[in-house]
Coordinates of C-alpha atoms and ligand atoms in Angstrom, one line a residue:
Chain A
M1003 CA -11.0 0.1 -25.9
K1004 CA -8.6 -2.2 -25.4
I1005 CA -8.0 -2.2 -21.8
L1006 CA -5.3 -3.9 -19.8
V1007 CA -5.6 -4.9 -16.6
T1008 CA -2.9 -7.3 -14.2
V1009 CA -4.0 -9.7 -11.7
T1010 CA -2.5 -11.4 -9.8
E1011 CA -3.8 -14.0 -6.8
A1012 CA -3.0 -13.0 -3.9
A1013 CA -1.9 -15.0 -1.0
T1014 CA -3.1 -14.8 2.6
V1015 CA -2.1 -16.2 6.3
D1016 CA -4.0 -19.1 8.1
T1017 CA -4.7 -18.4 12.1
V1018 CA -2.5 -21.2 13.1
F1019 CA 1.0 -21.2 10.7
E1020 CA 4.8 -22.3 10.4
I1021 CA 7.6 -20.9 9.0
D1022 CA 9.2 -23.4 6.8
G1023 CA 13.1 -21.9 6.1
L1024 CA 12.3 -18.6 4.2
D1025 CA 8.8 -19.3 3.6
I1026 CA 5.1 -20.6 4.9
D1027 CA 4.3 -23.7 3.7
D1028 CA 1.6 -23.6 1.1
R1029 CA -0.6 -25.2 3.1
Y1030 CA -0.4 -22.6 6.2
L1031 CA -1.9 -20.5 3.0
S1032 CA -5.3 -18.9 1.6
T1033 CA -5.5 -17.4 -2.0
D1034 CA -7.4 -15.5 -3.8
L1035 CA -7.8 -13.0 -6.8
N1036 CA -6.6 -9.7 -5.0
E1037 CA -7.8 -7.3 -3.4
W1038 CA -7.4 -4.7 -5.9
D1039 CA -6.7 -5.9 -8.7
A1040 CA -10.8 -6.5 -8.4
Y1041 CA -11.3 -3.1 -8.3
A1042 CA -8.9 -2.6 -11.9
L1043 CA -11.4 -5.6 -13.5
E1044 CA -14.7 -3.8 -12.5
E1045 CA -13.2 -0.3 -14.1
A1046 CA -12.2 -2.6 -17.1
V1047 CA -15.1 -3.7 -17.1
Q1048 CA -17.6 -1.4 -16.5
L1049 CA -15.7 1.3 -19.0
A1050 CA -15.7 -2.4 -21.5
E1051 CA -19.7 -3.0 -21.3
A1052 CA -20.0 1.6 -21.9
E1053 CA -17.3 1.5 -24.9
G1054 CA -17.2 -1.3 -26.5
G1055 CA -13.9 -2.8 -26.1
E1056 CA -12.1 -5.0 -24.9
V1057 CA -10.7 -6.2 -21.2
V1058 CA -7.6 -9.1 -21.8
T1059 CA -6.3 -9.8 -18.2
V1060 CA -2.7 -10.5 -17.6
T1061 CA -1.1 -13.1 -14.9
I1062 CA 2.4 -13.9 -14.1
G1063 CA 2.3 -16.9 -13.0
S1064 CA 3.1 -21.2 -12.8
D1065 CA -0.4 -23.0 -13.6
G1066 CA -2.0 -22.6 -9.9
V1067 CA -3.1 -20.4 -10.2
E1068 CA -5.8 -20.4 -13.1
E1069 CA -8.1 -20.5 -10.6
T1070 CA -8.3 -16.8 -9.6
I1071 CA -7.6 -16.4 -13.5
R1072 CA -10.9 -17.5 -13.9
Q1073 CA -12.4 -16.1 -10.8
A1074 CA -11.4 -12.5 -13.5
L1075 CA -12.9 -14.2 -16.3
A1076 CA -16.7 -15.1 -14.5
K1077 CA -16.7 -11.1 -13.2
G1078 CA -16.1 -10.0 -16.9
A1079 CA -13.0 -10.5 -18.3
D1080 CA -13.1 -11.7 -21.8
R1081 CA -9.7 -13.2 -22.4
A1082 CA -6.5 -14.0 -19.8
I1083 CA -3.2 -14.4 -20.2
R1084 CA -0.7 -15.6 -17.4
V1085 CA 3.0 -15.9 -18.5
W1086 CA 5.0 -18.1 -17.3
D1087 CA 8.7 -19.6 -17.4
E1088 CA 11.0 -21.4 -15.0
R1089 CA 13.1 -19.2 -14.6
L1090 CA 10.7 -17.2 -13.0
A1091 CA 10.6 -20.0 -10.2
A1092 CA 14.5 -19.7 -9.1
L1093 CA 13.8 -15.6 -8.0
S1094 CA 14.0 -15.5 -4.4
V1095 CA 12.1 -12.2 -4.3
L1096 CA 9.3 -11.2 -8.0
D1097 CA 9.2 -7.8 -7.3
P1098 CA 8.7 -5.1 -9.5
L1099 CA 10.7 -4.2 -11.8
T1100 CA 11.1 -8.1 -12.5
K1101 CA 7.4 -8.1 -13.0
A1102 CA 6.8 -4.4 -14.9
A1103 CA 10.0 -6.0 -17.7
V1104 CA 7.6 -9.7 -17.9
L1105 CA 4.1 -7.2 -18.5
E1106 CA 6.3 -4.8 -21.2
A1107 CA 6.5 -7.6 -23.8
V1108 CA 2.9 -8.4 -23.0
V1109 CA 1.6 -4.6 -23.7
A1110 CA 4.0 -4.9 -26.6
D1111 CA 2.5 -7.7 -27.9
E1112 CA -1.4 -6.8 -26.8
Q1113 CA -1.0 -2.9 -28.1
P1114 CA -3.9 -2.1 -25.2
D1115 CA -5.5 1.3 -25.6
L1116 CA -4.8 1.9 -21.9
V1117 CA -2.9 -0.4 -18.1
F1118 CA -4.9 -0.9 -14.8
T1119 CA -3.1 -2.6 -12.0
G1120 CA -4.5 -2.4 -8.7
V1121 CA -2.8 -0.7 -6.0
Q1122 CA -0.7 -2.9 -4.9
S1123 CA -0.9 -6.7 -4.5
A1124 CA -2.4 -8.4 -0.6
D1125 CA 0.8 -10.2 0.1
D1126 CA 3.7 -8.1 -1.3
S1127 CA 2.6 -5.0 -0.9
F1128 CA 5.5 -3.5 -3.2
G1129 CA 2.3 -0.9 -4.6
A1130 CA 5.3 -0.6 -7.6
T1131 CA 4.5 -3.1 -10.5
G1132 CA 2.0 -0.1 -12.5
V1133 CA 4.2 2.7 -12.2
V1134 CA 7.7 0.7 -12.9
L1135 CA 5.8 -0.1 -16.2
A1136 CA 4.7 3.5 -17.7
S1137 CA 7.8 4.2 -16.7
R1138 CA 9.7 1.6 -19.2
L1139 CA 6.7 1.9 -22.1
D1140 CA 7.5 5.8 -21.2
W1141 CA 3.6 6.2 -20.9
A1142 CA 2.2 8.4 -18.8
W1143 CA 1.5 7.3 -15.7
G1144 CA -2.1 8.1 -12.2
T1145 CA -1.6 5.8 -9.2
I1146 CA -3.8 5.0 -6.3
V1147 CA -6.7 5.6 -8.6
N1148 CA -9.9 6.5 -6.6
D1149 CA -12.5 7.8 -10.3
L1150 CA -11.9 8.1 -13.0
Q1151 CA -13.4 10.0 -15.9
L1152 CA -12.2 9.4 -19.8
D1153 CA -12.1 11.4 -23.1
S1154 CA -9.9 10.6 -26.0
T1155 CA -7.1 11.9 -25.1
V1156 CA -7.2 12.8 -21.5
A1157 CA -7.7 10.9 -18.6
H1158 CA -8.8 13.0 -16.0
V1159 CA -8.4 11.2 -12.6
T1160 CA -8.7 11.6 -8.3
R1161 CA -6.0 10.8 -7.0
E1162 CA -6.4 9.6 -2.9
L1163 CA -3.5 11.8 -1.0
E1164 CA -3.1 10.7 2.9
G1165 CA -5.2 12.3 5.8
N1166 CA -9.7 12.9 3.3
L1167 CA -7.4 14.6 0.3
E1168 CA -7.8 13.7 -2.8
E1169 CA -5.6 15.3 -5.7
L1170 CA -7.3 15.4 -9.1
T1171 CA -5.4 15.1 -12.3
D1172 CA -5.6 15.6 -15.5
I1173 CA -2.9 12.4 -17.3
Q1174 CA -2.3 12.0 -20.8
R1175 CA -3.4 8.5 -23.1
P1176 CA -1.9 5.7 -22.9
A1177 CA -2.1 5.9 -19.5
V1178 CA -0.9 3.3 -16.4
L1179 CA -3.6 3.6 -14.2
T1180 CA -3.4 1.6 -10.2
I1181 CA -6.6 2.2 -8.8
Q1182 CA -8.2 1.9 -5.8
T1183 CA -10.4 0.0 -4.0
G1184 CA -13.9 2.1 -3.3
I1185 CA -14.0 3.5 -6.5
N1186 CA -16.2 1.1 -7.7
E1187 CA -17.9 -2.4 -6.4
P1188 CA -16.8 -5.3 -7.7
R1189 CA -20.2 -7.8 -9.1
F1190 CA -20.2 -11.4 -7.8
A1191 CA -19.9 -13.6 -10.4
S1192 CA -23.0 -15.6 -11.3
L1193 CA -23.2 -18.9 -11.9
R1194 CA -23.6 -19.0 -15.9
D1195 CA -20.3 -16.2 -15.2
I1196 CA -18.4 -19.3 -13.2
T1197 CA -19.3 -21.7 -15.4
R1198 CA -18.1 -20.4 -19.0
A1199 CA -15.3 -19.4 -16.9
Q1200 CA -14.3 -23.2 -16.2
Q1201 CA -14.8 -23.2 -19.6
A1202 CA -12.6 -20.8 -20.7
D1203 CA -9.5 -20.7 -23.2
I1204 CA -5.5 -18.6 -20.5
A1205 CA -3.5 -18.2 -23.0
V1206 CA -0.4 -19.0 -21.6
E1207 CA 3.0 -17.2 -23.3
S1208 CA 6.7 -18.6 -22.2
F1209 CA 9.2 -16.1 -22.5
A1210 CA 10.1 -17.6 -26.3
D1211 CA 6.1 -16.5 -27.6
L1212 CA 6.9 -13.2 -26.0
R1213 CA 10.1 -12.6 -27.0
F1214 CA 11.4 -11.6 -23.8
D1215 CA 14.9 -11.8 -23.2
A1216 CA 15.3 -13.5 -20.0
D1217 CA 18.5 -11.8 -19.6
A1218 CA 16.7 -9.1 -17.7
L1219 CA 15.7 -11.4 -15.7
V1220 CA 18.5 -11.0 -12.4
S1221 CA 16.8 -9.7 -9.9
S1222 CA 19.5 -8.3 -7.1
I1223 CA 17.3 -9.0 -4.1
E1224 CA 17.3 -11.6 -2.6
R1225 CA 15.0 -13.8 0.6
T1226 CA 17.2 -13.8 3.5
D1227 CA 15.0 -14.6 6.9
L1228 CA 11.4 -14.7 7.1
Y1229 CA 10.1 -14.8 11.1
E1230 CA 6.8 -13.0 12.9
P1231 CA 7.5 -9.7 13.8
D1232 CA 9.0 -9.2 17.1
T1233 CA 5.6 -7.1 19.9
D1234 CA 7.6 -5.2 21.4
G1235 CA 3.6 -3.3 22.9
E1236 CA 2.2 -6.5 24.1
A1237 CA -1.1 -6.9 24.2
T1238 CA -2.2 -8.2 27.9
I1239 CA -4.9 -11.0 26.5
F1240 CA -7.4 -12.0 28.5
E1241 CA -9.2 -15.9 28.3
G1242 CA -11.8 -17.9 28.6
S1243 CA -14.8 -16.9 28.5
P1244 CA -16.9 -14.7 26.3
D1245 CA -18.9 -13.5 29.6
E1246 CA -15.7 -13.7 31.1
T1247 CA -12.9 -12.0 28.8
A1248 CA -16.3 -9.8 28.3
A1249 CA -16.4 -9.1 31.9
E1250 CA -12.3 -8.3 32.1
L1251 CA -12.9 -6.2 29.0
A1252 CA -15.6 -4.2 30.5
A1253 CA -13.6 -3.5 34.4
V1254 CA -11.1 -1.4 31.3
V1255 CA -13.4 -0.1 29.7
E1256 CA -15.3 1.7 33.4
E1257 CA -10.7 2.7 34.8
T1258 CA -10.9 4.7 31.7
G1259 CA -13.1 6.2 33.5
V1260 CA -15.0 7.3 29.5
T1261 CA -18.3 6.1 31.0
R1262 CA -18.5 8.1 34.0
Chain B
M742 CA 28.3 5.7 1.0
T743 CA 26.3 8.3 -0.5
V744 CA 22.5 8.5 1.2
L745 CA 20.4 10.7 -0.9
A746 CA 17.5 11.0 1.2
V747 CA 13.9 13.5 -1.7
A748 CA 12.0 15.4 1.4
E749 CA 8.4 15.5 0.5
H750 CA 6.3 18.7 1.4
R751 CA 2.8 19.6 0.4
R752 CA 0.4 23.0 0.0
G753 CA 3.2 24.4 1.6
E754 CA 4.1 22.5 4.6
L755 CA 7.4 19.9 4.7
R756 CA 6.1 17.1 6.0
P757 CA 7.1 15.3 9.1
V758 CA 8.5 11.5 7.2
S759 CA 10.7 14.5 6.3
L760 CA 12.1 14.0 8.9
E761 CA 11.6 10.8 9.4
L762 CA 14.3 10.1 6.5
L763 CA 17.3 12.5 7.1
S764 CA 17.1 10.7 10.8
A765 CA 17.5 6.7 8.9
G766 CA 19.6 8.4 6.2
R767 CA 22.2 9.6 9.0
E768 CA 22.0 5.7 11.0
L769 CA 22.7 4.5 7.6
A770 CA 25.8 7.0 6.4
D771 CA 27.5 6.4 9.4
A772 CA 27.6 2.6 8.5
T773 CA 30.1 3.3 6.3
D774 CA 31.2 7.2 7.6
G775 CA 29.7 7.8 4.5
D776 CA 27.4 11.9 3.3
L777 CA 24.2 12.0 3.6
H778 CA 22.5 14.9 1.6
A779 CA 19.3 15.8 1.5
A780 CA 16.8 16.9 -2.0
V781 CA 13.4 19.7 -2.1
V782 CA 12.4 20.1 -5.2
S783 CA 9.8 22.5 -5.7
G784 CA 7.9 24.9 -3.8
D785 CA 9.7 26.9 -1.4
V786 CA 13.0 25.2 -1.7
E787 CA 14.5 27.8 0.1
S788 CA 12.4 27.8 3.6
H789 CA 12.0 23.8 2.9
A790 CA 16.0 23.9 2.8
D791 CA 16.0 25.5 5.8
R792 CA 13.5 23.3 7.5
L793 CA 15.5 19.9 6.6
N794 CA 19.3 21.3 7.1
R795 CA 19.8 19.5 10.5
E796 CA 21.9 17.7 12.9
G797 CA 24.4 14.9 10.3
V798 CA 23.1 16.1 7.2
D799 CA 26.0 17.0 4.8
T800 CA 24.6 19.0 2.1
I801 CA 21.1 19.9 0.7
H802 CA 20.0 20.1 -2.8
A803 CA 17.6 23.1 -3.9
V804 CA 15.5 22.1 -7.0
A805 CA 13.8 24.6 -8.0
D806 CA 11.4 23.4 -10.6
G807 CA 7.6 22.8 -10.5
E808 CA 5.3 24.4 -7.2
E809 CA 3.7 21.6 -6.1
F810 CA 4.1 18.0 -6.5
N811 CA 3.8 15.9 -9.7
H812 CA 5.1 13.0 -10.6
D813 CA 6.6 13.8 -13.8
V814 CA 8.9 17.0 -12.5
Y815 CA 9.7 14.7 -9.2
T816 CA 11.0 11.8 -12.2
Q817 CA 13.1 13.7 -14.1
A818 CA 14.8 15.8 -11.3
V819 CA 15.7 12.8 -8.7
T820 CA 16.9 10.9 -11.6
Q821 CA 19.4 13.9 -12.3
L822 CA 19.8 14.6 -8.9
A823 CA 20.5 11.1 -8.5
E824 CA 23.4 10.3 -12.0
T825 CA 25.5 13.7 -10.2
V826 CA 25.7 12.8 -6.9
E827 CA 25.4 8.8 -7.5
P828 CA 24.0 7.4 -3.9
T829 CA 24.4 4.0 -3.3
V830 CA 20.6 4.6 -1.0
L831 CA 17.9 7.0 -2.7
L832 CA 15.5 7.3 -0.3
A833 CA 11.5 8.3 -0.9
P834 CA 8.8 8.5 1.8
D835 CA 6.5 5.7 1.7
T836 CA 3.8 7.9 0.8
A837 CA 1.5 8.7 -2.0
N838 CA 3.5 10.8 -3.5
G839 CA 6.5 9.0 -2.8
L840 CA 4.6 6.0 -4.3
D841 CA 3.9 7.4 -7.9
Y842 CA 7.6 8.3 -8.3
A843 CA 9.6 6.7 -7.1
P844 CA 9.4 3.4 -8.9
A845 CA 9.6 5.1 -11.9
V846 CA 13.4 6.9 -10.4
A847 CA 14.5 3.5 -9.4
E848 CA 13.4 1.9 -13.7
R849 CA 15.3 4.7 -14.7
L850 CA 18.8 4.3 -12.6
G851 CA 18.8 0.6 -14.1
A852 CA 18.7 0.4 -9.7
P853 CA 16.6 -2.6 -8.1
L854 CA 13.6 -1.1 -5.8
L855 CA 12.6 -1.7 -2.2
T856 CA 9.1 0.3 -0.3
D857 CA 7.8 -0.2 2.6
A858 CA 11.0 -0.7 3.8
L859 CA 10.3 -1.5 8.3
D860 CA 14.3 -1.2 9.1
L861 CA 17.6 -0.7 6.8
S862 CA 21.2 -1.3 7.9
Y863 CA 24.4 -1.7 5.5
D864 CA 27.5 -4.2 6.6
E865 CA 28.8 -3.9 2.8
R866 CA 25.4 -4.7 1.7
L867 CA 22.4 -2.9 1.7
T868 CA 19.7 -4.6 4.2
V869 CA 16.1 -4.5 4.0
T870 CA 13.3 -5.6 6.4
R871 CA 10.1 -5.5 4.6
E872 CA 6.3 -7.1 5.9
R873 CA 5.1 -9.9 3.7
Y874 CA 1.4 -10.7 3.9
E875 CA 0.0 -7.8 5.9
G876 CA 2.1 -7.5 8.6
K877 CA 1.5 -11.0 9.7
V878 CA 5.5 -12.3 9.5
E879 CA 8.4 -9.8 9.1
T880 CA 11.2 -10.9 6.4
T881 CA 15.4 -10.4 5.6
L882 CA 15.8 -9.5 2.2
D883 CA 19.5 -8.4 1.6
I884 CA 20.8 -6.0 -1.8
D885 CA 23.5 -6.7 -4.2
A886 CA 23.3 -4.3 -5.9
P887 CA 25.7 -0.7 -6.5
Q888 CA 22.7 1.3 -5.7
A889 CA 18.9 0.6 -4.9
V890 CA 15.6 3.3 -4.8
V891 CA 14.2 2.5 -1.4
T892 CA 10.9 4.0 0.4
L893 CA 10.5 3.9 4.5
R894 CA 7.3 3.5 5.9
P895 CA 6.1 7.1 7.9
G896 CA 7.0 6.2 11.4
A897 CA 8.8 3.8 11.9
W898 CA 11.8 6.3 12.3
P899 CA 12.0 9.5 15.0
R900 CA 12.1 13.1 13.5
A901 CA 15.5 14.3 12.4
D902 CA 15.9 17.6 14.9
G903 CA 19.6 20.1 16.1
T904 CA 20.4 22.8 13.8
G905 CA 23.1 21.8 11.3
D906 CA 25.4 23.4 8.7
A907 CA 24.6 21.2 5.6
E908 CA 26.1 22.8 2.3
I909 CA 23.3 24.6 0.6
T910 CA 23.0 24.6 -2.8
A911 CA 20.9 24.6 -6.0
F912 CA 20.7 21.8 -8.8
D913 CA 19.3 22.8 -12.1
A914 CA 17.5 19.7 -13.8
V915 CA 16.7 20.5 -17.0
I916 CA 13.3 19.0 -17.4
D917 CA 11.8 18.3 -21.1
E918 CA 7.9 19.4 -20.8
S919 CA 6.9 17.4 -23.3
L920 CA 8.0 14.3 -20.5
V921 CA 5.2 16.1 -19.0
R922 CA 2.6 14.4 -19.4
S923 CA 0.0 14.5 -16.1
D924 CA -1.6 17.8 -14.2
V925 CA -2.3 18.4 -11.2
T926 CA -5.8 20.4 -11.8
G927 CA -6.6 20.6 -8.3
Y928 CA -7.2 19.1 -4.5
Q929 CA -10.7 18.6 -2.3
E930 CA -11.0 17.9 1.3
I931 CA -13.1 14.5 1.6
G932 CA -16.1 15.6 4.1
G933 CA -18.9 14.7 6.6
E934 CA -21.3 15.3 9.0
V935 CA -19.3 13.4 11.5
D936 CA -15.7 13.8 13.2
V937 CA -14.5 11.1 14.2
A938 CA -10.9 12.8 15.1
A939 CA -12.8 15.1 17.3
A940 CA -14.7 12.0 19.9
D941 CA -13.6 10.7 22.8
V942 CA -14.3 6.9 23.2
L943 CA -14.4 5.9 19.8
V944 CA -16.0 2.3 18.2
A945 CA -14.5 0.8 15.2
V946 CA -15.8 -2.3 13.0
G947 CA -13.5 -3.6 10.2
R948 CA -13.9 -6.6 8.2
G949 CA -14.6 -9.4 10.1
I950 CA -18.6 -7.4 10.7
E951 CA -18.9 -10.3 7.6
S952 CA -21.9 -7.9 6.1
E953 CA -24.0 -4.2 7.2
D954 CA -27.3 -5.7 8.8
N955 CA -24.6 -7.0 11.4
L956 CA -23.7 -3.4 13.2
D957 CA -26.3 -3.7 14.7
I958 CA -24.3 -4.8 17.7
I959 CA -21.5 -2.3 16.6
R960 CA -24.2 0.7 17.2
D961 CA -25.8 -1.9 21.0
L962 CA -22.0 -1.1 21.9
A963 CA -20.9 2.1 20.6
D964 CA -24.8 3.0 22.7
A965 CA -23.6 1.2 25.8
L966 CA -20.3 3.0 25.7
D967 CA -21.6 7.2 24.4
A968 CA -19.8 6.0 22.2
T969 CA -18.8 7.1 17.9
I970 CA -18.3 4.7 15.4
A971 CA -15.2 4.7 13.3
A972 CA -14.7 1.9 10.5
S973 CA -12.0 1.0 9.1
R974 CA -11.9 0.5 5.1
P975 CA -13.1 -1.9 3.5
V976 CA -16.0 -1.5 5.8
I977 CA -16.9 1.9 3.8
D978 CA -15.8 0.7 0.1
N979 CA -18.5 -2.0 0.9
G980 CA -20.5 1.1 1.7
W981 CA -21.6 0.1 5.2
L982 CA -21.2 2.8 6.6
P983 CA -20.2 6.4 5.0
A984 CA -17.5 7.2 4.4
D985 CA -16.1 10.1 7.4
R986 CA -16.1 7.0 9.5
Q987 CA -13.2 6.2 8.1
V988 CA -9.7 6.0 9.8
G989 CA -6.5 6.0 8.5
Q990 CA -3.4 6.9 6.5
S991 CA -5.9 7.9 4.1
G992 CA -8.8 8.8 6.0
K993 CA -8.8 10.4 9.2
T994 CA -6.0 10.6 11.9
V995 CA -7.4 9.9 15.9
S996 CA -6.2 9.9 19.3
P997 CA -9.6 8.5 21.8
E998 CA -9.0 8.6 24.5
L999 CA -10.8 4.6 24.2
Y1000 CA -10.5 3.1 20.9
V1001 CA -12.1 -0.3 20.8
A1002 CA -11.0 -2.4 17.2
V1003 CA -13.5 -5.0 16.4
G1004 CA -12.6 -7.0 14.0
I1005 CA -10.2 -5.5 13.2
S1006 CA -7.0 -7.5 11.0
G1007 CA -4.7 -3.5 11.7
T1008 CA -2.6 -3.1 8.8
V1009 CA -0.8 -0.6 9.3
Q1010 CA -2.2 1.9 6.7
H1011 CA -5.5 1.8 9.8
V1012 CA -3.7 2.2 13.1
S1013 CA -1.7 5.3 10.8
G1014 CA -4.5 6.6 12.5
V1015 CA -4.7 5.9 15.7
R1016 CA -2.9 7.5 18.6
A1017 CA -5.2 6.1 22.0
E1018 CA -4.6 6.8 25.3
T1019 CA -6.4 2.7 26.0
F1020 CA -6.5 1.1 22.2
V1021 CA -8.6 -2.6 22.9
A1022 CA -8.8 -5.1 19.7
I1023 CA -11.4 -8.4 19.7
N1024 CA -10.3 -10.7 16.9
D1025 CA -10.3 -14.4 16.7
D1026 CA -6.6 -14.2 15.4
P1027 CA -4.0 -14.9 17.6
N1028 CA -1.3 -13.9 15.3
A1029 CA -3.1 -10.3 14.3
P1030 CA -0.6 -7.2 13.8
I1031 CA -3.4 -5.4 15.8
F1032 CA -2.5 -7.0 19.0
E1033 CA 0.4 -6.2 18.3
V1034 CA -0.4 -1.8 18.7
A1035 CA -3.4 -2.9 21.8
D1036 CA -3.2 -2.5 24.8
Y1037 CA -6.1 -5.2 25.7
G1038 CA -7.0 -7.9 23.9
V1039 CA -9.6 -11.1 23.0
V1040 CA -9.3 -14.0 21.1
D1041 CA -12.1 -14.8 20.5
D1042 CA -15.1 -14.8 18.1
L1043 CA -16.7 -10.9 18.0
F1044 CA -20.3 -12.0 18.1
E1045 CA -20.1 -13.5 20.8
V1046 CA -17.6 -11.1 23.2
V1047 CA -19.1 -7.9 21.4
P1048 CA -22.7 -9.3 22.9
A1049 CA -21.4 -9.9 26.1
L1050 CA -19.7 -7.2 26.6
T1051 CA -22.4 -5.0 25.4
D1052 CA -24.3 -6.8 27.8
R1053 CA -21.5 -6.0 31.4
L1054 CA -21.9 -2.3 30.2
T1055 CA -25.9 -2.0 29.9
R1056 CA -25.8 -4.2 33.3
S1057 CA -23.1 -2.0 35.0
Ligands
FAD286 C1 -3.2 3.5 -0.6 C2 -3.9 2.8 0.6 C3 -4.4 3.8 1.8 C4 -4.9 2.9 2.9 N1 -5.8 3.6 3.7 C5 -6.8 3.5 4.3 C6 -7.3 4.2 6.1 O1 -7.0 5.1 6.1 N2 -7.4 3.4 6.4 C7 -8.0 2.0 7.1 O2 -7.8 0.8 8.0 N3 -6.6 0.9 6.2 C8 -6.9 1.6 5.1 N4 -5.8 0.2 3.3 C9 -7.0 -0.4 3.2 C10 -5.1 -1.6 4.4 O3 -4.7 -1.9 3.8 C11 -6.9 -2.9 3.9 O4 -7.0 -3.2 3.7 C12 -7.8 -2.9 5.5 O5 -7.0 -1.7 6.5 C13 -8.3 -3.9 5.6 O6 -8.9 -3.9 6.6 P1 -9.6 -5.0 7.9 O7 -9.0 -5.4 8.8 O8 -11.5 -4.2 8.4 O9 -9.9 -5.8 7.1 P2 -9.3 -7.6 7.1 O10 -8.1 -7.1 7.2 O11 -9.5 -8.2 5.7 O12 -9.5 -7.8 8.3 C14 -11.0 -8.9 9.0 C15 -10.2 -9.1 10.8 O13 -10.9 -9.4 11.0 C16 -11.0 -10.8 11.7 N5 -12.7 -11.8 11.5 C17 -12.5 -11.9 11.4 N6 -13.9 -12.8 11.2 C18 -13.6 -12.9 13.0 C19 -15.0 -13.0 13.7 N7 -16.5 -13.3 14.5 N8 -14.4 -12.3 14.9 C20 -13.8 -11.4 16.1 N9 -12.5 -11.5 14.3 C21 -13.2 -12.2 13.0 C22 -10.0 -11.6 11.0 O14 -9.3 -12.8 11.4 C23 -9.1 -10.3 10.4 O15 -8.4 -10.0 11.0 C24 -5.8 1.1 2.7 C25 -4.9 0.4 1.8 C26 -3.7 1.4 0.9 C27 -3.1 0.4 -0.3

């Protein structure tokens, strides 16, 4: 069994940052393997360990993302593919339709039995790439999967809905599944795994390698502004030493009357 | 232009977000003197259509195929309806189910997809406001396309009210059963022993606590407040506290008198589950979105502030 796992690098904004035009400068961003993808990867690696097979990761990104890809390799992926073309850098927004178009070309090349994606990436949070990809492939799909049992033709999944309610769904294979955190416990990579991953090859694929038609890249979405949100319900912030702020908080608590 | 809003229902109930879609859709349609269409797919479409008949809705399409939500049926039905109605903007809720079919509809229509919209406007072209970086910044996106699919954040628009005089029509979708490749076999509720929804005072702990061992300072604070301990999702995913403590979109909705959020950043999936009379946050990041919903806050290290607060409360 071959499972393709989409892996992305997610950025978080540091405590202090500045907005420069339509972006936050890289020096105010910290990057890491997207939390949801770590669970998707772990699920794939556990399946391959149990039933045999190969786990291949695919990442859309410039060479700057290779450290993140190596994290995925250290956590058990057998191989990694990175897709890049400078025409991607020119896009204002890398939206789910664009990503899925590129990923479809990788699926055509790799012919996996299943594709796992994270439910969302933490920074852009579109939460849609997996479903668009499945639709392009004409495959079945399941979203927000927090439990998975496979048999030869069907994936039995639990999908998380709102308010402590879960849906039980049977999905025909092949399928794209978007994996939710909590489905497993992602492993920590050992030092040996990290060293091995540092030396591993990452296959870099261009659009030409993938026979991908770059005309499909016309994105109609343009970022026009980036700003810190207006806080209408602004909180009263207490300042001072921990002892002083604790005293202020204690006064608030007493005011509510709950301690009586 | 025409706006088409696709309602959501579950286990026989129209979900409130459906009425929010109508408000957003009406605002958008008004920008060009356009029409607002609503649609309801599967289940008791007649009674749902009646409930969707609010002021400002022009037409309601009732698509009778299926009982409960199935994304393969929804994808086919909504795509066909959109091909008939030709809306400039198709609205769906940014929910577990909305995100389970709207992306496929967008792909089939060849229309750009914008999820989790917080605001919309239309001035010759559609502009969508979204968050980035877990709510620390907002961004506006201009859409240059004849048609777009947008999912709306629940709670971001008021619910449409009033009684409407919409035309309710049946829409016959042609569902190709061979393309229905998923089968919803049932539901299960995540129960538990502790009902955080019933508690008057909650101390909620997030990833900022760093490890299970550190939970002791949270327990001490909860004792001092006679509070129940709740948590954000990472704490549950890490197995530090049981699932019945999770507050938020996929967990419980709580409405305590006092909610103390410790080391929680305040992503929408968490804060959408909190309606507290008094909301207090302790977080060392001044830009954490939790401070947008909190009434009182301290920007400092929780490992210093929490013990100091416990100390104050036990002394008084
Ligand atoms: C479909 C879906 C459903 C979801 N449902 C839920 C849900 O029901 N409930 C839920 O909570 N989440 C849910 N999530 C997850 C959600 O998106 C966030 O990942 C999660 O809420 C983040 O939890 P957090 O705030 O504890 O962690 P983080 O976002 O990592 O925040 C930790 C915070 O602690 C602060 N901090 C760190 N160290 C310290 C310190 N020493 N002192 C003070 N502050 C410190 C940090 O600055 C940061 O603000 C869902 C996600 C999806 C996609």
